[in-house]
Every structure is written in structure tokens, then in C-alpha cells.
XYZ file of C-alpha atoms in Angstrom:
148
model
C 0.000 0.000 0.000
C 1.103 3.534 -0.642
C 0.800 6.523 1.649
C -2.071 7.792 -0.523
C -4.212 4.910 0.745
C -4.800 6.973 3.888
C -6.026 9.927 1.830
C -9.767 10.350 2.540
C -10.349 11.006 -1.180
C -9.039 7.517 -1.944
C -12.017 5.899 -0.238
C -14.647 8.295 -1.597
C -15.481 7.670 -5.254
C -17.432 10.946 -5.324
C -14.552 13.120 -4.114
C -12.867 15.573 -6.437
C -11.034 13.965 -9.295
C -8.173 16.438 -9.003
C -4.705 15.006 -8.847
C -3.151 14.383 -5.435
C -1.208 17.394 -4.163
C 2.173 15.720 -4.641
C 1.392 14.940 -8.297
C -0.185 18.297 -9.093
C 1.789 20.634 -11.278
C 1.497 24.359 -11.655
C -1.457 24.805 -13.915
C -2.392 27.681 -16.139
C -5.632 28.354 -17.952
C -9.123 26.889 -17.794
C -10.016 23.616 -16.146
C -13.282 22.226 -17.346
C -15.502 19.873 -15.397
C -18.629 18.778 -17.244
C -21.596 18.280 -14.910
C -24.508 16.196 -16.168
C -27.153 17.595 -13.799
C -27.645 14.425 -11.750
C -24.466 14.505 -9.662
C -22.282 12.831 -12.266
C -19.413 14.671 -13.909
C -16.332 14.298 -16.082
C -13.285 16.319 -15.131
C -9.622 16.859 -15.936
C -8.285 14.317 -13.435
C -10.501 11.605 -14.858
C -9.428 12.341 -18.420
C -5.753 12.586 -17.401
C -6.098 9.157 -15.780
C -7.656 7.660 -18.924
C -4.855 9.118 -21.046
C -2.248 7.704 -18.679
C -3.943 4.298 -18.761
C -3.821 4.474 -22.563
C -0.070 5.097 -22.421
C 0.752 2.680 -19.601
C -1.836 0.021 -20.555
C -2.284 -0.643 -16.848
C -4.379 0.960 -14.115
C -1.676 0.202 -11.539
C 1.106 1.728 -13.664
C -1.061 4.759 -14.447
C -1.829 5.252 -10.752
C 1.866 5.072 -9.846
C 2.816 7.484 -12.610
C 0.170 9.959 -11.425
C 1.077 9.621 -7.741
C -2.232 8.156 -6.610
C -3.163 4.898 -4.986
C -4.308 1.986 -7.105
C -7.572 2.020 -5.154
C -8.224 5.686 -6.031
C -7.455 5.063 -9.705
C -9.634 1.970 -9.783
C -12.543 3.838 -8.126
C -12.279 6.627 -10.710
C -12.176 4.165 -13.623
C -15.156 2.341 -12.129
C -17.068 5.612 -11.692
C -16.394 6.660 -15.286
C -17.478 3.237 -16.501
C -20.753 3.365 -14.554
C -21.532 6.854 -15.885
C -21.810 5.837 -19.538
C -23.684 3.192 -21.535
C -20.580 1.944 -23.322
C -17.506 0.584 -21.523
C -14.519 2.931 -21.298
C -11.795 0.380 -20.549
C -11.343 -3.325 -21.087
C -9.194 -5.295 -18.661
C -7.240 -8.444 -19.398
C -6.932 -10.271 -16.064
C -3.747 -12.207 -15.560
C -1.584 -10.060 -17.807
C 1.376 -8.533 -16.048
C 1.953 -4.865 -16.872
C -0.402 -4.509 -19.833
C -3.762 -5.490 -18.456
C -5.957 -2.551 -19.465
C -6.827 -0.925 -22.768
C -9.210 1.872 -23.651
C -12.238 0.950 -25.702
C -13.134 2.949 -28.812
C -15.678 4.777 -26.639
C -12.947 5.518 -24.077
C -10.897 7.105 -26.861
C -13.959 9.074 -28.024
C -14.626 10.254 -24.458
C -11.120 11.710 -24.249
C -11.478 13.341 -27.678
C -14.840 14.920 -26.783
C -13.536 16.250 -23.481
C -10.413 17.731 -25.114
C -12.634 19.277 -27.825
C -14.716 20.967 -25.095
C -11.504 22.207 -23.435
C -10.106 23.609 -26.685
C -13.361 25.350 -27.658
C -13.686 26.855 -24.170
C -10.083 28.091 -24.194
C -10.543 29.652 -27.619
C -13.803 31.353 -26.626
C -12.346 32.780 -23.412
C -8.807 33.613 -24.584
C -9.150 37.424 -24.603
C -10.896 37.528 -21.208
C -8.245 35.256 -19.666
C -5.464 37.405 -21.160
C -7.098 40.515 -19.687
C -7.297 38.839 -16.276
C -3.669 37.716 -16.526
C -2.553 41.261 -17.418
C -4.357 42.572 -14.325
C -2.585 40.194 -11.915
C -0.553 41.733 -9.123
C 3.081 40.774 -8.875
C 3.223 37.475 -7.037
C 4.988 37.665 -3.674
C 8.261 35.792 -3.454
C 7.804 32.362 -1.940
C 9.843 31.589 1.140
C 11.913 28.434 0.845
C 10.499 25.548 2.859
C 12.436 24.852 6.011
C 13.663 21.323 6.585
C 12.252 19.641 9.661
C 14.812 18.610 12.127
């Protein structure tokens, strides 16, 4: 088990699908979460996980690469799968290292989400640039002190 297994989000399949803090990177721009009006949603963490599964061909390897527990990754994949009529992933039990592939619908899901992201970014580009130009100078960050 990893230290993320104690993360309360790991046991709650309805928690935010954002990346764990240690895996998060400095982000810039819009982050789209599509809500379907009945409590279900599709967000950037879910799509990032599907893309990583596509690359790694394994839920476990994708979870490790993203810095989340296998349980958290599996719960997200399960949630995505229950949200749609068509399966998103297909697993091949017994295979070591390459036990999961995206289905054609899983690929389409990623493409549709990225299309929504791109269209939203294009539509809001000038407003975001105006907001960015109005930002105050960021204060210098103090270096973290080592515990000891």
C-alpha cells in the first residue's frame, strides 16, 4: 500500500477527481468539469487518468505514474465506466503490466472532453489574457524549512 491509501479522497469515489497534491503541477488556464445535472461529472483528473492508462496500458502503472493509490485510480475508472452506456476500458486479467486498454468509446470520451476544453479556451482567450494582465506581482515564496 502507498501513503495515498490513507487519503480520505481515496475511499470516496465521489470526491474531487483532481490530482493528489504531490502529483499536481502548476497549472495555467481553464479547467473544465462537465456536470450532467444528476451529480455525475467528467473532469480533468478523470481524463488525465484515462490518457495515462492508454499510455501505460495498466491501471496500476497509471496510478503510480500519477502519484495516486491503485484504489483511487480503480474507483475513478469504475465511476467513469458506470456513468456511460458503453464501456470505457477493457481489462485483461492475468496479464502482467499490460492489463488494461481503452475501448473505442474511451478514446472518443477523451477526444470529446479535449474538444470541449479547446473550444472553451478559444472562446475565453481574450478575457483570460485581460485577467492575466491585471494580476498583481506574485509575492516571493519563502523556501520551505527542513524539519529537524
